Coordinates of C-alpha atoms in Angstrom, one line a residue:
X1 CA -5.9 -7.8 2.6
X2 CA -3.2 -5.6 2.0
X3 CA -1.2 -4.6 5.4
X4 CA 0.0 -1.1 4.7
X5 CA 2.1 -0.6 7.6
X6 CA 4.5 -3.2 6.4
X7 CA 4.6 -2.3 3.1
X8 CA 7.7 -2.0 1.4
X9 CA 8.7 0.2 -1.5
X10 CA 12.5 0.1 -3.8
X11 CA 13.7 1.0 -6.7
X12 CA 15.9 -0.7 -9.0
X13 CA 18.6 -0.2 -11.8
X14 CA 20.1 -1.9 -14.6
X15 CA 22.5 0.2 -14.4
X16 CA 22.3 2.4 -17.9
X17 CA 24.5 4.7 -18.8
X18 CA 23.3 8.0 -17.9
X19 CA 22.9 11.3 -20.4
X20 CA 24.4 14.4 -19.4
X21 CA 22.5 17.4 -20.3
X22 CA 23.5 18.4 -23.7
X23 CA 22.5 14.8 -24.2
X24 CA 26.9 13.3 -25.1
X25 CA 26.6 9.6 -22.8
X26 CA 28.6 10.1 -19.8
X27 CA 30.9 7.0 -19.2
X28 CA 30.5 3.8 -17.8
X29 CA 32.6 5.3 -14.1
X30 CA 30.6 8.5 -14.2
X31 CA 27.1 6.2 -14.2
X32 CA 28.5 4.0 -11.5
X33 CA 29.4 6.8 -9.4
X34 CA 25.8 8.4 -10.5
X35 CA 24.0 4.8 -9.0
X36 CA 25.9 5.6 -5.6
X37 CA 24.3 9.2 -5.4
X38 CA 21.2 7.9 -6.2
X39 CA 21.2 4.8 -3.5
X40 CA 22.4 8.1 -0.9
X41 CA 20.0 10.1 -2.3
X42 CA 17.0 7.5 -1.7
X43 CA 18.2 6.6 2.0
X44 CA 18.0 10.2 3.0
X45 CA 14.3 10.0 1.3
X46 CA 13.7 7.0 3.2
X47 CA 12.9 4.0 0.4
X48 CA 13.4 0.6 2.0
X49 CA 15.2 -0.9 -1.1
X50 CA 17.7 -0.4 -3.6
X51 CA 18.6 -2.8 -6.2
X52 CA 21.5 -2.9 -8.7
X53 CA 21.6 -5.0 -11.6
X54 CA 24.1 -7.6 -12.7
X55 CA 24.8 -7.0 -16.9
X56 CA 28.1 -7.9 -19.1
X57 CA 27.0 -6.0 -22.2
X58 CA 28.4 -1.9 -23.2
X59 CA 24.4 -0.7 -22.5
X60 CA 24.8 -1.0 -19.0
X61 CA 27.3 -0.3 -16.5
X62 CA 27.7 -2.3 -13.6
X63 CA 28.8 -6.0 -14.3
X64 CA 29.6 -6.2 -10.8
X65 CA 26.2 -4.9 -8.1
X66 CA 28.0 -5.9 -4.7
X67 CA 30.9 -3.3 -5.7
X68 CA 28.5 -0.7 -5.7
X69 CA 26.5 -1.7 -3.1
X70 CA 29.4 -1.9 -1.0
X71 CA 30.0 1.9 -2.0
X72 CA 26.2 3.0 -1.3
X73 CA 26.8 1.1 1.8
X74 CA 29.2 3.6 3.0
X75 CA 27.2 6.6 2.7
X76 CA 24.0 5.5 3.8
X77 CA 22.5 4.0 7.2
X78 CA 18.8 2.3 6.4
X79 CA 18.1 1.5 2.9
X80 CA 18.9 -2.2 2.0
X81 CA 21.0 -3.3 -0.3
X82 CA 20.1 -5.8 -3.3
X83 CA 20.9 -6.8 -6.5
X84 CA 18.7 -7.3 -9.5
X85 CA 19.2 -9.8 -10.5
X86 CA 22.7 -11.6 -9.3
X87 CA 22.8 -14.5 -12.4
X88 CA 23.6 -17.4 -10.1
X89 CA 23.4 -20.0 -13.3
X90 CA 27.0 -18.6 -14.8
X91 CA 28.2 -17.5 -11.0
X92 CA 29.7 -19.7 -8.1
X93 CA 27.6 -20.1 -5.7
X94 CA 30.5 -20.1 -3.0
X95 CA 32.1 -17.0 -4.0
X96 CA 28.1 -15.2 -4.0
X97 CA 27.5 -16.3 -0.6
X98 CA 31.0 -14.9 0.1
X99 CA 30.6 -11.4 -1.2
X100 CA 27.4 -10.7 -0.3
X101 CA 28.4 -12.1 3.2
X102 CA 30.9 -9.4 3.3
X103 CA 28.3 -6.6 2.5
X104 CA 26.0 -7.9 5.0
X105 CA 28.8 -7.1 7.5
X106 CA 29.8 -3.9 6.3
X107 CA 25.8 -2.9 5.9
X108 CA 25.1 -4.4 9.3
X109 CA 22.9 -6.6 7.9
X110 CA 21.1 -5.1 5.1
X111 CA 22.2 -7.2 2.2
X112 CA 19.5 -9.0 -0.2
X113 CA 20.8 -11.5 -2.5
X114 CA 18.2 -11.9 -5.3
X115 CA 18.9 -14.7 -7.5
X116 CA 17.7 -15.8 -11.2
X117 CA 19.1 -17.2 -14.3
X118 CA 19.5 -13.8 -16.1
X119 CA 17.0 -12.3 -18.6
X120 CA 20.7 -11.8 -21.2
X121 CA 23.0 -14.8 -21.9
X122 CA 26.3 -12.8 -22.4
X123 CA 27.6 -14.3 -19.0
X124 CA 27.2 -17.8 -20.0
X125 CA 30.2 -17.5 -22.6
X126 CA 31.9 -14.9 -20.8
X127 CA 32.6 -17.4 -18.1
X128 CA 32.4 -20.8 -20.0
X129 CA 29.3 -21.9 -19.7
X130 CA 26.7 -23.6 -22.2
X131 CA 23.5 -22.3 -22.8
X132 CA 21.8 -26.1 -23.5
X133 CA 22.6 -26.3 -20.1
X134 CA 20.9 -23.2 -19.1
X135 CA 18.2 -25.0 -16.8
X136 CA 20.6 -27.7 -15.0
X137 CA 22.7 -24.7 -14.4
X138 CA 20.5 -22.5 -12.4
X139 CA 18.8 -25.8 -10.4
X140 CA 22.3 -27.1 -8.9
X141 CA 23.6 -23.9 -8.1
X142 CA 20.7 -23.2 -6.3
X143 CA 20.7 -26.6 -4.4
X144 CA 24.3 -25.6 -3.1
X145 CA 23.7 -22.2 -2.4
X146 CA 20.6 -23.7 0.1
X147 CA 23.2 -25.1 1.8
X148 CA 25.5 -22.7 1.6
X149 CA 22.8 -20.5 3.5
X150 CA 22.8 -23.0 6.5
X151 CA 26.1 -21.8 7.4
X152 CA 27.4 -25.0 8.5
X153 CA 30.4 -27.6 7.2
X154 CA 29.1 -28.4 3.5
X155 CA 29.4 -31.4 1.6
X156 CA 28.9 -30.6 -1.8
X157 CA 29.3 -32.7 -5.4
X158 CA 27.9 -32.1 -8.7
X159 CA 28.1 -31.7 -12.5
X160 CA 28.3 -28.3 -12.7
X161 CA 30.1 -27.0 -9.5
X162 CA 32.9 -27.8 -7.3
X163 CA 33.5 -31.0 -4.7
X164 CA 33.3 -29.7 -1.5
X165 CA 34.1 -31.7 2.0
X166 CA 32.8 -30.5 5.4
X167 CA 34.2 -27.5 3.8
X168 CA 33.3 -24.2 6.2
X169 CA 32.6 -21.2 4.1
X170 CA 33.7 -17.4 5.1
X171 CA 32.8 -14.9 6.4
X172 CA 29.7 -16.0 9.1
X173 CA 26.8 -13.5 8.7
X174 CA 25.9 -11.2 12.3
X175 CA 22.5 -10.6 11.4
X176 CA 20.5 -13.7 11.2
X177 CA 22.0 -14.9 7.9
X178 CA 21.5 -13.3 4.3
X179 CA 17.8 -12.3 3.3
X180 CA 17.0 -14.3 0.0
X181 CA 15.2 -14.0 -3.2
X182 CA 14.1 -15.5 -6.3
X183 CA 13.4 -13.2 -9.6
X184 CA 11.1 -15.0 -11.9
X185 CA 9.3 -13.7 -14.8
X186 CA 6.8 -15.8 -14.8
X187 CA 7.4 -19.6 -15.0
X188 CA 5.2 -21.9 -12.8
X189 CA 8.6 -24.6 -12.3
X190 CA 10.2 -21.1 -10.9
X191 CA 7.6 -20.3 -8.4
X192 CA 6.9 -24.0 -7.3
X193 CA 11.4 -23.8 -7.1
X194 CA 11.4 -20.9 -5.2
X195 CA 8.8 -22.3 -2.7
X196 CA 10.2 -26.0 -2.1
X197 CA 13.7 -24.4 -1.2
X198 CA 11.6 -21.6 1.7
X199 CA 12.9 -18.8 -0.8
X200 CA 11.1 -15.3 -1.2
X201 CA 10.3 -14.7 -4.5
X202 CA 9.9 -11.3 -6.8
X203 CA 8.2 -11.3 -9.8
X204 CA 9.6 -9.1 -12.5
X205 CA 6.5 -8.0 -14.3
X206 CA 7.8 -5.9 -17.6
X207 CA 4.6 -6.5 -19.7
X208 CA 1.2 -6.7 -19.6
X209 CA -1.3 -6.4 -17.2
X210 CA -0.2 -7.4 -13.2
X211 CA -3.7 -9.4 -13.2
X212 CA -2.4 -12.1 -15.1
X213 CA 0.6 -12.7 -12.3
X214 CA -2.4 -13.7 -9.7
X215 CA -2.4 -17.6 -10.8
X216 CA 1.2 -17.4 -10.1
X217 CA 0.7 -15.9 -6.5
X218 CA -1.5 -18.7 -5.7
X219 CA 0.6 -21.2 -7.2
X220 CA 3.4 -20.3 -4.6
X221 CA 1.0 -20.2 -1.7
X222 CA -0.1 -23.6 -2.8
X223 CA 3.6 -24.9 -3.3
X224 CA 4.4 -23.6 0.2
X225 CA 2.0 -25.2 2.0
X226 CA 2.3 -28.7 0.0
X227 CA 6.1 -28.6 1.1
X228 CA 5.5 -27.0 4.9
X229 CA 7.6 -24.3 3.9
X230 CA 6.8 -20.2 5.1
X231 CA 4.7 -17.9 2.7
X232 CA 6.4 -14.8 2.5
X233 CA 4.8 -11.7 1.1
X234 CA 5.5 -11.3 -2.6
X235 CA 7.3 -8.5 -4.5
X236 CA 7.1 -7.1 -7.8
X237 CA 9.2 -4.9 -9.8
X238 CA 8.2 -3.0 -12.7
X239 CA 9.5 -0.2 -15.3
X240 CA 8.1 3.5 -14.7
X241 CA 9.5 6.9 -15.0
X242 CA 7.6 10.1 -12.9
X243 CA 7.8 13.7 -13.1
X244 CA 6.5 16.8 -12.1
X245 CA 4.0 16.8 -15.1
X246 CA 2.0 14.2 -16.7
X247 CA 3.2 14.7 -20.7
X248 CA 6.7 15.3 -19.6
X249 CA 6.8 11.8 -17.9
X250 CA 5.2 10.4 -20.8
X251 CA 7.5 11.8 -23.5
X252 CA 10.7 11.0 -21.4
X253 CA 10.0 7.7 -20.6
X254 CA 8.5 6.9 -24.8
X255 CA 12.1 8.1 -25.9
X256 CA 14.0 6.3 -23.0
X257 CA 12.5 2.9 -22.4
X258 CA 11.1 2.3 -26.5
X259 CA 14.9 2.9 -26.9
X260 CA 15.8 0.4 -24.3
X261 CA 13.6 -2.0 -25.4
X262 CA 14.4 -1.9 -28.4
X263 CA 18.0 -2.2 -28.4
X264 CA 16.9 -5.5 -26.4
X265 CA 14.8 -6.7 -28.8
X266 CA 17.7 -6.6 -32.1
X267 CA 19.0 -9.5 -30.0
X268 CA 16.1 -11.5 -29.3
X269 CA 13.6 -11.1 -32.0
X270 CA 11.1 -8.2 -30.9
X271 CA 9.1 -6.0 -33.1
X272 CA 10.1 -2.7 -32.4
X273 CA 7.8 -1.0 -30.0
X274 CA 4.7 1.1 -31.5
X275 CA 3.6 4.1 -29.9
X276 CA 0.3 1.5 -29.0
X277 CA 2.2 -0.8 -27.3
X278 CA 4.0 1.6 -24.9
X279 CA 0.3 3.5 -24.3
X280 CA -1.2 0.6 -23.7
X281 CA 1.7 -0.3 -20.9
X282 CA 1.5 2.6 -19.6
X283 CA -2.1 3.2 -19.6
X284 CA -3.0 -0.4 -17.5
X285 CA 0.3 -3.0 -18.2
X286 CA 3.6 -2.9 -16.9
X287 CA 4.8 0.6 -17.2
X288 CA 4.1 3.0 -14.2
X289 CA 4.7 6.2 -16.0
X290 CA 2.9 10.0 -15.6
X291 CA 2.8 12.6 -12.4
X292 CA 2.6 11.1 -8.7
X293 CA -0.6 10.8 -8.4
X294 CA -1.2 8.9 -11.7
X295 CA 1.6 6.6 -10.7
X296 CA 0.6 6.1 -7.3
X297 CA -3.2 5.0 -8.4
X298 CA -1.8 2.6 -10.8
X299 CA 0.9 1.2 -8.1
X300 CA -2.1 1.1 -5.1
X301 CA -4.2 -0.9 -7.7
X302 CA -1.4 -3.3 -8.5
X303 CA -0.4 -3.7 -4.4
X304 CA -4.2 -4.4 -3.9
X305 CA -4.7 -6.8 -6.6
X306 CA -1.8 -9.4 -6.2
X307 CA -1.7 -8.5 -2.3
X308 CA 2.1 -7.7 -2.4
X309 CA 4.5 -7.1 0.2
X310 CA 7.0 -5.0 -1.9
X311 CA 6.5 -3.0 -4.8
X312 CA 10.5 -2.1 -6.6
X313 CA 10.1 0.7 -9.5
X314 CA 12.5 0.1 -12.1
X315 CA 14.4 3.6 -13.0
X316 CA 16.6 4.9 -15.3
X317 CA 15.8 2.6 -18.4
X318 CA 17.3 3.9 -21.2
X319 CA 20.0 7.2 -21.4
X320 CA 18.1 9.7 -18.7
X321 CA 20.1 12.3 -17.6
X322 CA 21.0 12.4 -13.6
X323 CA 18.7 15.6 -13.4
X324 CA 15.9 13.2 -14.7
X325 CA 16.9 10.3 -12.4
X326 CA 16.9 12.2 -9.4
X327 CA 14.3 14.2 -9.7
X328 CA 12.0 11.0 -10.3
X329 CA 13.7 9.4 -7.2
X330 CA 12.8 12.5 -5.0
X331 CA 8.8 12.3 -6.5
X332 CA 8.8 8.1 -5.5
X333 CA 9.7 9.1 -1.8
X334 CA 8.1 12.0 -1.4
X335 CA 4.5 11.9 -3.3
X336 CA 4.1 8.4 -4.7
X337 CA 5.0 6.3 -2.4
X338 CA 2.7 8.3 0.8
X339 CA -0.1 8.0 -1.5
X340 CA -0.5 5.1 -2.2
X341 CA -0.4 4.3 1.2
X342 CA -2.9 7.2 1.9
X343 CA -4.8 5.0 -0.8
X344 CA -4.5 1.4 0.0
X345 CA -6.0 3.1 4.0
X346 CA -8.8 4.2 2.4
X347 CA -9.4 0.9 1.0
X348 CA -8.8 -0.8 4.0
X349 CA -11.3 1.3 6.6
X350 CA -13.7 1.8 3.5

């Protein structure tokens, strides 16, 4: 049963370049310094999360999330601070623990780390890496970062990574280390990973129905329990766009995210979306798109189903002007994000 009063609700970007009104893209600077409005904008709202995205690639434009978080830091006081995802596999796993170690001091204490190998593969050659090793990658970084986490003198050699020697790492954390996750889209090896190593996990769910995730949930309380490790409550985050009215949000979001998508899928072999497809998401999959209360029944249903802890709304996908972003910000905190609570109570004293 779903506890409502611990319930938490973020948003995340990708960090897409953002339209300006007459519809000219504004520049990669002017979308960075867009994100930081936003992360002030959903502090003052009061959402728990924000989450910035990690992306190498002229589509997006933050390559690197704990700069900006460090900036949305400085002008807010409660929202936490993660990224989405921080690709560990083509990363050092010293120098992640490092930085977001420094923006859990200068937050006092709310940096998240969330960790995965990366849904794009331009940082693999961008930093020397081999794909065929994509797997290896991701599991011995992990294994140091574990112990990286500890805080303690680490002794440290592998294949893939630096030798290390009772070598102390910098700066110590001040609020009870750095909060963890694991993004995974859905492979049982991730889950039963994330588990084993006492990780919390999100689950990015970007298509099709959030029923098919509940095997998965399972899976990980299973895994937990077979290693004596803690079962944390689960997140999920998801694409969606809101406004005021219900064909607006629809029309906005068809041009926006098929467009996203599809520029996506040139690289990795997609069909370009049909108006079916993105109905259909929309309608009962992935995408949590219409007026408040449309999205909030469809996000209630989704938090009741799979039991969740968190639920993150993807925004911005595609070129959305700042008026657009905003404006669906401001409708999250204000009408969605009450009533699905106002929802999930009813369910609960039903």
């Amino acid at each position: 049963m779903v506890n409502v009063n611990n319930l938490q609700f973020g948003i995340e970007t990708f960090g897409d370049i953002v339209a300006a009104e007459d519809g000219h893209l504004l520049t990669a600077g002017q979308s960075i310094r867009q994100i930081v409005k936003e992360g002030e904008l959903a502090d003052k709202l009061g959402i728990d999360v924000i989450g910035v995205g990690e992306h190498h690639r002229p589509d997006y434009s933050v390559s690197s999330p704990e700069v900006v978080l460090g900036a949305i830091a400085s002008v807010t006081k409660n929202i936490k601070l993660a990224t989405a995802v921080t690709v560990l596999s083509s990363d050092n796993p010293v120098r992640v623990y490092e930085r977001f170690a420094t923006l859990e001091g200068l937050s006092q204490g709310r940096a998240q780390v969330m960790l995965g190998r990366g849904s794009f593969t331009e940082s693999f050659p961008l930093f020397g890496y081999d794909l065929i090793d994509y797997d290896d990658l991701f599991n011995e970084k992990l294994d140091m970062f574990t112990q990286l986490l500890k805080e303690k003198p680490i002794t440290w050699d592998g294949k893939f990574t630096q030798s290390l020697k009772d070598q102390d790492v910098y700066p110590k954390t001040d609020y009870d280390g750095l909060e963890t996750y694991i993004g995974i889209g859905g492979s049982p090896e991730s889950i039963i990973r994330a588990a084993k190593n006492g990780y919390k996990v999100i689950l990015a769910i970007i298509g099709g129905q959030a029923d098919r995730f509940a095997p998965y949930l399972d899976l990980y309380k299973k895994a937990a329990a077979q290693y004596n490790k803690p079962v944390y409550p689960v997140a999920v985050h998801s694409h969606g766009f809101i406004a005021d009215d219900e064909d607006e949000a629809v029309e906005v979001a068809w041009k926006n995210i098929k467009a996203n998508f599809d520029r996506i899928g040139l690289t990795r072999g997609w069909a370009p979306m049909s108006r079916e497809q993105f109905d259909g998401e929309t309608k009962s999959g992935s995408f949590y798109v219409g007026n408040p209360e449309h999205v909030a029944q469809r996000i209630a249903r989704t938090i009741k189903l799979l039991d969740l802890g968190r639920f993150d709304l993807v925004y911005g996908a595609g070129n959305q002007t700042a008026a657009q972003r905003e404006r669906m910000i401001e409708l999250y905190a204000t009408k969605v994000i009450p009533r699905v609570k106002e929802l999930l109570s009813q369910e609960v004293t039903a």
